[in-house]
Coordinates of C-alpha atoms in Angstrom, one line a residue:
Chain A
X1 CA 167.0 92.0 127.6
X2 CA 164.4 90.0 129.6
X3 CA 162.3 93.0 129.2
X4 CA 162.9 93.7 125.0
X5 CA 161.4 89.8 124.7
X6 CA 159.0 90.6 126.5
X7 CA 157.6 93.4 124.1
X8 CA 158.6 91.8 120.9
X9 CA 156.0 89.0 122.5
X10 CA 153.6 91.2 123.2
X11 CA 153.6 93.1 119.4
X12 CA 152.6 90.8 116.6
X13 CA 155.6 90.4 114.7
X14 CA 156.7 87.1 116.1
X15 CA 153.9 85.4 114.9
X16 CA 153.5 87.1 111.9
X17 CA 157.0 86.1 110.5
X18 CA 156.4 82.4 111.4
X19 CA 153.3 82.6 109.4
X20 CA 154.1 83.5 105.8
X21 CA 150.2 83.0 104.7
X22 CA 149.1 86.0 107.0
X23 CA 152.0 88.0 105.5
X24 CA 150.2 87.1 101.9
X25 CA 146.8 87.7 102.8
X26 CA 148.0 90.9 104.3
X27 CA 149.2 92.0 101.1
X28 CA 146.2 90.9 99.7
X29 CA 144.1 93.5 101.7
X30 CA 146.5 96.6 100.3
X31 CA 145.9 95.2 96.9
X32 CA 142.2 95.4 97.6
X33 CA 142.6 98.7 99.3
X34 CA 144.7 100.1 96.7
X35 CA 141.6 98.8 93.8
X36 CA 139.0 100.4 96.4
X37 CA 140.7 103.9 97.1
X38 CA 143.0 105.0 93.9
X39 CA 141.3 102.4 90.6
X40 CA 137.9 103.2 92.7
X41 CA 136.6 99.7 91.7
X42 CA 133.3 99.6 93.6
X43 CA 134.9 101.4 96.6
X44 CA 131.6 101.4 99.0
X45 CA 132.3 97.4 99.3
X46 CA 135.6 96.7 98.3
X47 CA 137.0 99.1 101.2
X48 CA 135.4 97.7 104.1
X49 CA 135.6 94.0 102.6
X50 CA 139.8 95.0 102.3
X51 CA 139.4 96.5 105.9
X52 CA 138.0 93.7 107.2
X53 CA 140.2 91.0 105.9
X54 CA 143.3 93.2 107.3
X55 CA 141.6 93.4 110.3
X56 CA 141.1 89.7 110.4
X57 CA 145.0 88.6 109.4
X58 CA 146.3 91.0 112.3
X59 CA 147.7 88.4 114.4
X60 CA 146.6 88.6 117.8
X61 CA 143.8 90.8 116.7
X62 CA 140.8 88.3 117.5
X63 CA 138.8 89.5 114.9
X64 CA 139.3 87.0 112.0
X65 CA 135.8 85.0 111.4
X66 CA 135.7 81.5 113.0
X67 CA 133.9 78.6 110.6
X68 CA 131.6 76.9 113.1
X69 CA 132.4 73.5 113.2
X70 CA 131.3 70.1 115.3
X71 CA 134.3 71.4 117.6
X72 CA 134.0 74.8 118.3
X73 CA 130.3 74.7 118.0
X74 CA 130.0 78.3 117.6
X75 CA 126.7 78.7 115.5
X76 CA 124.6 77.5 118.5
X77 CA 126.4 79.7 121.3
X78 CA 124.6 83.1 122.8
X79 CA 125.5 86.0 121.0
X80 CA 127.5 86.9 124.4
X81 CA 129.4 84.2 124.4
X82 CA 130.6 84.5 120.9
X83 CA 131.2 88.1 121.3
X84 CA 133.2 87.0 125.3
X85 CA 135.1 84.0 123.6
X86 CA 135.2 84.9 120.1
X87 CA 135.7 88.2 119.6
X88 CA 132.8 91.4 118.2
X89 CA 133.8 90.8 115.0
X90 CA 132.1 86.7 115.2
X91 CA 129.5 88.4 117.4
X92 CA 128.7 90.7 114.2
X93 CA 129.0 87.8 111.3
X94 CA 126.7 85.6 113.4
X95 CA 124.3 87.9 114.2
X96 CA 124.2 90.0 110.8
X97 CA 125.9 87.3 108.1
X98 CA 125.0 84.5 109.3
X99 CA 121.1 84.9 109.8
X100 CA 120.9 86.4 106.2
X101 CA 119.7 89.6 107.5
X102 CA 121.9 92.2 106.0
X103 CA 122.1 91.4 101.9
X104 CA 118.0 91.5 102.1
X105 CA 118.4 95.2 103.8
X106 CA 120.7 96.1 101.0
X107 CA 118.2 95.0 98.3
X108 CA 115.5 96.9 100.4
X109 CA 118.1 100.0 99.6
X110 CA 118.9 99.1 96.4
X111 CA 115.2 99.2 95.7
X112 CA 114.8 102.4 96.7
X113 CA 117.5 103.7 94.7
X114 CA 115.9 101.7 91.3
X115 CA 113.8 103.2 89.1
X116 CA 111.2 101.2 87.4
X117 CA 110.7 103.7 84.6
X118 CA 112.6 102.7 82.1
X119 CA 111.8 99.4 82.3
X120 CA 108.1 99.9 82.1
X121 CA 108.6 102.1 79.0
X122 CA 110.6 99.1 77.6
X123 CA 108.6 96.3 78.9
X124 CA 109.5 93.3 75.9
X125 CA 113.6 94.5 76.4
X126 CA 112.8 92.7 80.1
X127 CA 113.0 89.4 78.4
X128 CA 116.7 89.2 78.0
X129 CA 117.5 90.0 81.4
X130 CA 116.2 86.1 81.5
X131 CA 118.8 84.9 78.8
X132 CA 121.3 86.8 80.8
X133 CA 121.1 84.2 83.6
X134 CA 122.3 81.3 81.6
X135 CA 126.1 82.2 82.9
X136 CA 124.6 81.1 86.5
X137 CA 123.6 77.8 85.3
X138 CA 126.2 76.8 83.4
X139 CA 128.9 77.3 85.3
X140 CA 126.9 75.6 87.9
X141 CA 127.2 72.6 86.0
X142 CA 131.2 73.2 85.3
X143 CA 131.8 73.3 88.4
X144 CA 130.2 69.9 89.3
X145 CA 131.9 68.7 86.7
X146 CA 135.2 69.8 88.1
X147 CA 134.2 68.2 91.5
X148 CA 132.8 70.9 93.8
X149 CA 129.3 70.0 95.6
X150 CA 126.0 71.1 93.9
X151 CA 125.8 73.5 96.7
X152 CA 129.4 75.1 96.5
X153 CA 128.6 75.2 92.7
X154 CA 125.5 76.6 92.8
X155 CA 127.1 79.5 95.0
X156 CA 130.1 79.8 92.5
X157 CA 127.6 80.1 89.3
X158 CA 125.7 82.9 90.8
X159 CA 128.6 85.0 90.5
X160 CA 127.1 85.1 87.1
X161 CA 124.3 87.3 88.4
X162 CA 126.7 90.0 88.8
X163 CA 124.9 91.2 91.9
X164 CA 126.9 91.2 95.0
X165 CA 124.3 91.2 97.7
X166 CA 122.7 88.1 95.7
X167 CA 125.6 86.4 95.4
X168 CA 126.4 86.8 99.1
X169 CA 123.4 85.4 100.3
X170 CA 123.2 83.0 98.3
X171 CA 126.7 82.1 99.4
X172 CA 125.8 81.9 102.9
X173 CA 122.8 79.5 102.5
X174 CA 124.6 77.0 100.5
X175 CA 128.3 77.1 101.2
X176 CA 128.8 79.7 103.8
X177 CA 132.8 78.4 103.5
X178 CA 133.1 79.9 100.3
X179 CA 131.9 83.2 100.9
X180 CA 135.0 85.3 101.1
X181 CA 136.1 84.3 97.8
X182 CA 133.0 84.4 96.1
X183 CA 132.1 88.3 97.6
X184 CA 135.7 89.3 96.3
X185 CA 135.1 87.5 93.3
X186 CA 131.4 89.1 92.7
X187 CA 132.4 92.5 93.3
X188 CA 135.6 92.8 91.9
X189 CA 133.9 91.3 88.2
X190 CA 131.4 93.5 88.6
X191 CA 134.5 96.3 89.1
X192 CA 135.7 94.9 86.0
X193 CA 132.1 95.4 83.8
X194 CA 133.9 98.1 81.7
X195 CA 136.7 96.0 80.7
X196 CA 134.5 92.2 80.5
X197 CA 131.1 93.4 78.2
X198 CA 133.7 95.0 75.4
X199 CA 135.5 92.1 75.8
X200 CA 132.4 89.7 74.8
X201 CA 130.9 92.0 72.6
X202 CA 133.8 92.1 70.7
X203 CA 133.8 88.7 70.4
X204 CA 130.5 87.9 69.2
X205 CA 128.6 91.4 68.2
X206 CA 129.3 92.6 64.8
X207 CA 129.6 96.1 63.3
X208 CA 126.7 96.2 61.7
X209 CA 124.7 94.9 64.7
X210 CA 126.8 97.5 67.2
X211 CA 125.1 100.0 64.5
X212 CA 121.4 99.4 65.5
X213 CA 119.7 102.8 66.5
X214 CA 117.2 101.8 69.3
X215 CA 115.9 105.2 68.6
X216 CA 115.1 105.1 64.9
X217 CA 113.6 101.6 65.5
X218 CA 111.5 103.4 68.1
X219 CA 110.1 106.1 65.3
X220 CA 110.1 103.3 62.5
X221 CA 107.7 101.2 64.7
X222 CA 106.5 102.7 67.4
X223 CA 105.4 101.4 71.0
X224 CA 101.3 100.6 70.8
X225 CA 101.1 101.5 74.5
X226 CA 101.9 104.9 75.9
X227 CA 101.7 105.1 79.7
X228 CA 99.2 108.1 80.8
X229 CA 100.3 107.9 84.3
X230 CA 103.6 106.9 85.3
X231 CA 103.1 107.3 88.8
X232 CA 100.4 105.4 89.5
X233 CA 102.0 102.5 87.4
X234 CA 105.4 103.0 89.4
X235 CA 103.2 102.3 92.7
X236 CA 100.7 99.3 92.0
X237 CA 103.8 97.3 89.9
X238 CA 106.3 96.7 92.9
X239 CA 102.9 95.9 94.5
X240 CA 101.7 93.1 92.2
X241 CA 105.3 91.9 91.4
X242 CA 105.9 91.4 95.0
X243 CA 102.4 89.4 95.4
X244 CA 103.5 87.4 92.0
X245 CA 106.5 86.4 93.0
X246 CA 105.7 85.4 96.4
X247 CA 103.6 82.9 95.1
X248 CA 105.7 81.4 92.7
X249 CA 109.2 81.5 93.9
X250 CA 108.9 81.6 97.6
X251 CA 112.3 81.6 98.5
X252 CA 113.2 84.9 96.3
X253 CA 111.2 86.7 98.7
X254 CA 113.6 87.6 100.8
X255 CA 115.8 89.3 98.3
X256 CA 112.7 90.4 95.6
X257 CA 110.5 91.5 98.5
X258 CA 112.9 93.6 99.7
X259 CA 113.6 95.7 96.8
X260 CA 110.4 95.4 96.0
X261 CA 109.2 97.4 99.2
X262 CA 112.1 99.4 99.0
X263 CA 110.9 100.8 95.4
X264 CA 107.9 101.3 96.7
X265 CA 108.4 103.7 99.4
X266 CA 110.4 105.9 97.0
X267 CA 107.4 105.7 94.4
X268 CA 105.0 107.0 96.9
X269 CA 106.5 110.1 97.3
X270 CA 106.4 112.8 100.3
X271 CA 104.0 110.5 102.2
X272 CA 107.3 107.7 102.6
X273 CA 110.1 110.1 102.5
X274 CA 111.7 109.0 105.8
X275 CA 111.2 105.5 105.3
X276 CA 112.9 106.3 101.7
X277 CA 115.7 108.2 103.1
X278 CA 116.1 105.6 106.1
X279 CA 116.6 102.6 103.2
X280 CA 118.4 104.3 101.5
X281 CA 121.0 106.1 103.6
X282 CA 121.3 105.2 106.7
X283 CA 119.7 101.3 107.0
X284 CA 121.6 101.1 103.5
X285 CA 125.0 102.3 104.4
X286 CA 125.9 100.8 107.9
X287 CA 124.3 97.6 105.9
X288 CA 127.1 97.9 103.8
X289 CA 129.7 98.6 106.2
X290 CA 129.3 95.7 108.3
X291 CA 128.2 93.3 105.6
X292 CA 131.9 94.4 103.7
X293 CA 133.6 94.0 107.3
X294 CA 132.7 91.0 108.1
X295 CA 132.8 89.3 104.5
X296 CA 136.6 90.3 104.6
X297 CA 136.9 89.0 108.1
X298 CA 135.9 85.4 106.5
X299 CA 139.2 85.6 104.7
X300 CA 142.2 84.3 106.6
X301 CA 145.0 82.3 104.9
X302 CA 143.9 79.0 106.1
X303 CA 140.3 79.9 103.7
X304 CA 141.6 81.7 101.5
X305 CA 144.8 80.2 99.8
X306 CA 143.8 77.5 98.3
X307 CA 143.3 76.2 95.2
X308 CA 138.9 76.7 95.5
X309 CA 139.7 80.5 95.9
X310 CA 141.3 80.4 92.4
X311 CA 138.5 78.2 91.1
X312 CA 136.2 80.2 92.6
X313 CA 138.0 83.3 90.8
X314 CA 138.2 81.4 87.2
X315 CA 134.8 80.1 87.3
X316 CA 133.5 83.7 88.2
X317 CA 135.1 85.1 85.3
X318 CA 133.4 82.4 83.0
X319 CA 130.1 82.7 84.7
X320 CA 130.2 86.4 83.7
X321 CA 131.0 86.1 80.4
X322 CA 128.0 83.8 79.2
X323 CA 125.7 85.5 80.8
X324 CA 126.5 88.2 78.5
X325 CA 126.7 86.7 75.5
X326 CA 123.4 84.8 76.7
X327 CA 122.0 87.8 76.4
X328 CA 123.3 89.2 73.5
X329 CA 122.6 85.9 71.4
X330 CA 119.2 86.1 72.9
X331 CA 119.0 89.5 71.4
X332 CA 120.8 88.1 68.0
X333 CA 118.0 85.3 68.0
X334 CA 115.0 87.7 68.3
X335 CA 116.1 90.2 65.3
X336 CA 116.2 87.1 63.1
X337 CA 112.2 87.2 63.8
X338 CA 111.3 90.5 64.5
X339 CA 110.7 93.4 62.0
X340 CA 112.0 96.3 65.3
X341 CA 115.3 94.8 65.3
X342 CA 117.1 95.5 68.5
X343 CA 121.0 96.6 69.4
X344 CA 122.8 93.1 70.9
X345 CA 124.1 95.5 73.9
X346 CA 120.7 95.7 75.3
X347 CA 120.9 91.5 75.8
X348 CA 124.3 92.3 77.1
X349 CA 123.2 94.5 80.2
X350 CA 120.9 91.9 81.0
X351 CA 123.3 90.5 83.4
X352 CA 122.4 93.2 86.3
X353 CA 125.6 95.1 87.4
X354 CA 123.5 98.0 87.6
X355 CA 123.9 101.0 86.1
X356 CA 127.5 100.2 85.2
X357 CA 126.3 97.5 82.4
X358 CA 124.1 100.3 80.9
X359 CA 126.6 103.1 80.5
X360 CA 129.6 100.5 79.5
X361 CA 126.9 99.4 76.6
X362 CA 126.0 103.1 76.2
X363 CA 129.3 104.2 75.5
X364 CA 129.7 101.4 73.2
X365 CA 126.8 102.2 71.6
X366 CA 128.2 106.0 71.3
X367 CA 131.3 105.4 69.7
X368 CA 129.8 103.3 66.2
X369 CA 126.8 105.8 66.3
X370 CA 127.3 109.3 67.8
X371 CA 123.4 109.6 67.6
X372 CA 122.7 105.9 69.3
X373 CA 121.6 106.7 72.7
X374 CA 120.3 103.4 74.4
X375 CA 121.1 103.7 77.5
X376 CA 117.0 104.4 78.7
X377 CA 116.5 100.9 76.8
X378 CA 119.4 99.2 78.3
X379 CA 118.6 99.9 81.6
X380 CA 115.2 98.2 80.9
X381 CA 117.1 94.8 80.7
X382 CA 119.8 96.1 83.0
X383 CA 117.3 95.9 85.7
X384 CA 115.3 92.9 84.7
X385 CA 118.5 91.2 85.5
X386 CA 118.5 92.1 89.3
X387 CA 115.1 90.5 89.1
X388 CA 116.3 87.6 87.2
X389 CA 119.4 86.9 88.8
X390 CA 117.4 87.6 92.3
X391 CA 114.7 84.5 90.9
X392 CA 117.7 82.3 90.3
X393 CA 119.4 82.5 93.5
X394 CA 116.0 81.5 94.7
X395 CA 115.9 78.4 92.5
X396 CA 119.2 77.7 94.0
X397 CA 118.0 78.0 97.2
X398 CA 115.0 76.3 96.8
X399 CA 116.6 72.6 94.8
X400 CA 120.3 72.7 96.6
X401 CA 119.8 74.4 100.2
Chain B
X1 CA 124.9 60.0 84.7
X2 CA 126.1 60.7 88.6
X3 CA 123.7 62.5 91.0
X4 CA 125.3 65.7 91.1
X5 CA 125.3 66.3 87.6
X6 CA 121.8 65.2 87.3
X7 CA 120.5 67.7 89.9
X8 CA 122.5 70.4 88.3
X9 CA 120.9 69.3 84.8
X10 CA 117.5 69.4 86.6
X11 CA 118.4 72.8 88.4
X12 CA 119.8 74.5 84.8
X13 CA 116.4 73.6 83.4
X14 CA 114.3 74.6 86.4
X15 CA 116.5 77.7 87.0
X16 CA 115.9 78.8 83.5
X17 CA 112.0 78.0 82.6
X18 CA 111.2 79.7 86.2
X19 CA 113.0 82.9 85.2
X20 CA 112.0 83.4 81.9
X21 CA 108.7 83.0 83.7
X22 CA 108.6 85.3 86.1
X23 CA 109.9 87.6 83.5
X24 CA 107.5 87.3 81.5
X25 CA 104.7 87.8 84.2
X26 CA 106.9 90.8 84.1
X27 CA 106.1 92.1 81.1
X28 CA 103.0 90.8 81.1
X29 CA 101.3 92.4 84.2
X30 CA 103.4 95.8 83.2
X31 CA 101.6 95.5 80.2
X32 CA 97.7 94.5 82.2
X33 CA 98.7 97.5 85.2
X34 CA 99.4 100.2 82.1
X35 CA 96.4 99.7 80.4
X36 CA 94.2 99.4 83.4
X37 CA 95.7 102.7 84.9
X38 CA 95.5 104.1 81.1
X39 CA 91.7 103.4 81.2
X40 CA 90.6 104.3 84.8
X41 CA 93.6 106.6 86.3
X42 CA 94.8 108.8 83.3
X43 CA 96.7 111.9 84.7
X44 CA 94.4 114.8 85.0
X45 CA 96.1 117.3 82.8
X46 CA 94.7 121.3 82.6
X47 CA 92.7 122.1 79.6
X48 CA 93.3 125.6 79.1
X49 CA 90.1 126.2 77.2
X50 CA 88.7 125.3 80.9
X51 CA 90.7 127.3 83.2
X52 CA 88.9 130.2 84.1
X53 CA 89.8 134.0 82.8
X54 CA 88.9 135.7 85.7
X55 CA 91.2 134.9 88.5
X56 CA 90.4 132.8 91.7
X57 CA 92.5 133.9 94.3
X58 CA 91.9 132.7 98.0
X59 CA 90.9 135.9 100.0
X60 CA 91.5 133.3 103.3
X61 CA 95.6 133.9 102.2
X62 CA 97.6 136.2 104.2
X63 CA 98.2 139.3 102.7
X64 CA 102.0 139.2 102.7
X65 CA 102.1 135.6 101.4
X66 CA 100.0 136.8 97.8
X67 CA 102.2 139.5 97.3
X68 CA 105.3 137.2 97.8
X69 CA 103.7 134.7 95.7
X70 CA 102.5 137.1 92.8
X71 CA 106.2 138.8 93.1
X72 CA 107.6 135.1 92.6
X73 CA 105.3 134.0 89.9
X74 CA 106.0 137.5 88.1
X75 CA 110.1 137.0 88.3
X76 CA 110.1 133.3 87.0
X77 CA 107.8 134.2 84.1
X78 CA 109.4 137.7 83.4
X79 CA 105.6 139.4 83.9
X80 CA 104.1 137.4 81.6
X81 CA 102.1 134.8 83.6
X82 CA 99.1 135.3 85.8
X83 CA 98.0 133.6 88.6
X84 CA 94.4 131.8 88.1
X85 CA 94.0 130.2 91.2
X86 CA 95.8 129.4 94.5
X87 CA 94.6 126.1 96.2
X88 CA 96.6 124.0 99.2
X89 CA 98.1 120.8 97.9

């Protein structure tokens, strides 16, 4: 008998039935897993984020993320003694999460996956990828309003940016507490694209606006500007954008640079192709794969269940939907000036979510119009939004960090 | 007006004049870089009015490697094309 309590102690069950929270968050994970693996909502970082906060509920386990406080005084320990008293898994998130390293290597991969064409061919559709960011803002403000800090609302409103590695590091700079809920939060909205933009639009776009053909407009008023030589534009813009940028909004760098070199090594060509392929395979994908981990491993019971995770979750939501119809009523205020009037789903991509904004407004597009094929033009705003939302998260940074 | 709320006022109104901004430096200095690589780097394209009739073919090139190259150039373009000149990129 002595013996049978001896292995019951040494399993995890005993403490796992005292604890009905862990038990919750547990079912939380296979809810997350089940979205990542069979709904496929943005499985590359909802899997590992699920895995992670699994990993980190598993009584026993030692691999749940410890907030440093004045006690435990783990931010200012060697990266041996975390890893000795802490567990690898607070080894990883202080090394990796902490520091801000990894969301900058994923923009540097994300970079090299964007193309700048489109954009470039569309330069004026840029501007609503600015009106787009007005969800961040706004919320920011709601939130005060509701009582959280400026930092912990600034961190919830750039959920609104509906770009996860943004959203993460902004997290961590301002309120690194809140970063499980907001990563979940960021990437399951941005899951949830093809359900929230119809949603909006719906709302405020009418059927004669949805109607728009970007491509008749194009032959009824054609672009002054042809581009002789996209290549060489592809390679001296990340250039000058980076130098741009750097100067005015320092603490964008980070992210913007990044991408920014990221894009350019796939722009050069064969010359680059390794450090191309490095950003964006392998640097990019075990990125992701410990950035997802340890994200999830933030998310216990004790940080998660509480009524700022559901706050967190509302205030998401709402921070996505006005920076959509930012965009689309920036879209809705140009055509009351312009004689080129433009389609309202181009302002509605503005929001980043990259590509899925653009096909979601495509396919919108397709079914009032079987001939309205803007998805070229929406990614112009599409990814004017990564570099918008990527400017306001330095702004954040910059007034509330 | 408490001090939160005025920073976040301040930060709303920041946030948003510095993006719109940036943007438009955007779309601006896309606009300066095209026109610039318009005038000075246009992309060489062949005028066929220049290309030479007879053909230049690099006598250096192994003898093996033209005939696989002719053979190639005369399945893609069903025995219609020629080849004008062979030059290492």
């Amino acid at each position: 008998m002595d013996i049978l309590q001896k292995l019951y102690d040494m399993t995890a069950f005993g403490e796992l039935f005292q604890s009905p929270g862990t038990i919750l968050m547990l079912l939380i994970a296979f809810g997350l897993l089940y979205l990542g693996i069979k709904k496929r909502y943005e499985p590359l970082l909802l899997v590992p984020i699920a895995f992670g906060v699994l990993l980190a509920n598993f009584p026993g386990g030692n691999m749940a993320v410890t907030p440093s406080n004045s006690v435990n005084n783990i931010a200012h320990l060697t990266l041996i003694e975390i890893a000795k008293d802490h567990g690898i898994m607070n080894m990883l998130y202080y090394a990796l999460i902490k520091t801000g390293l990894l969301p900058p290597l994923i923009f540097m991969g994300v970079g090299a996956m964007t193309d700048f064409g489109p954009m470039l061919r569309n330069l004026r559709l840029a501007f609503f990828g600015a009106a787009a960011q007005i969800g961040i803002f706004t919320v920011l403000i709601s939130a005060v309003l509701l009582g959280f800090t400026p930092q912990e609302a600034g961190a919830l409103g750039i959920i609104g940016g509906a770009d996860g590695p943004t959203a993460i590091y902004t997290a961590i700079i301002l309120a690194p507490d809140l970063l499980g809920p907001i990563a979940i939060a960021a990437y399951s909205y941005m899951a949830l694209v093809p359900v929230i933009i119809p949603l909006v639009v719906n709302l405020t776009v009418s059927e004669r606006e949805l109607k728009i053909n970007m491509k008749k407009q194009d032959k009824l008023y054609p672009n002054k500007t042809k581009i002789k030589n996209l290549r060489v534009v592809k390679i001296v813009f990340p250039i000058v954008l980076a130098t741009m940028v750097a100067l005015l909004v320092p603490s964008s760098v980070p992210l913007l640079g990044m991408l920014l070199f990221g894009n350019l090594v796939k722009e050069i060509g064969a010359d680059t192709e390794r450090l191309f392929d490095a950003a964006s395979n392998n640097i990019m994908n075990a990125a992701t794969i410990f950035l997802g981990l340890t994200v999830g491993a933030t998310m216990t019971s004790e940080t998660f269940l509480n009524s700022t995770t559901l706050a967190i979750v509302g205030g998401g939501f709402l921070a996505f939907a006005i920076s959509i119809a930012g965009g689309i009523f920036a879209v809705k205020t140009y055509n009351l000036f312009a004689k080129k009037k433009i389609n309202p789903l181009i302002g509605a991509t503005g929001l980043s979510a990259v590509p899925m904004a653009s096909r979601v407004a495509n396919e919108i597009a397709l079914k009032h119009d079987s001939s309205n094929h803007l998805l070229q033009y929406a990614m112009s705003s599409n990814i004017s939004g990564v570099i918008g939302s990527a400017v306001a998260a330095g702004v954040l940074i910059s007034f509330l960090g | 007006m408490n001090e939160p709320l005025s920073t976040a006022l301040i930060v709303l109104a920041v946030g948003m004049i510095t993006v719109f901004v940036i943007l438009s430096l955007v779309v601006f200095s896309g606009n300066i870089i095209i026109r610039i690589v318009n005038k000075y780097f246009p992309e060489t394209s062949i005028n066929p009015s220049s290309v030479s009739k007879t053909p230049i073919i690099n006598t250096d090139l192994d003898s093996s490697k033209m005939a696989a190259i002719v053979a190639a150039v005369d399945v893609i373009t069903k025995g219609k094309g020629k080849i004008n000149k062979i030059e290492k990129s």
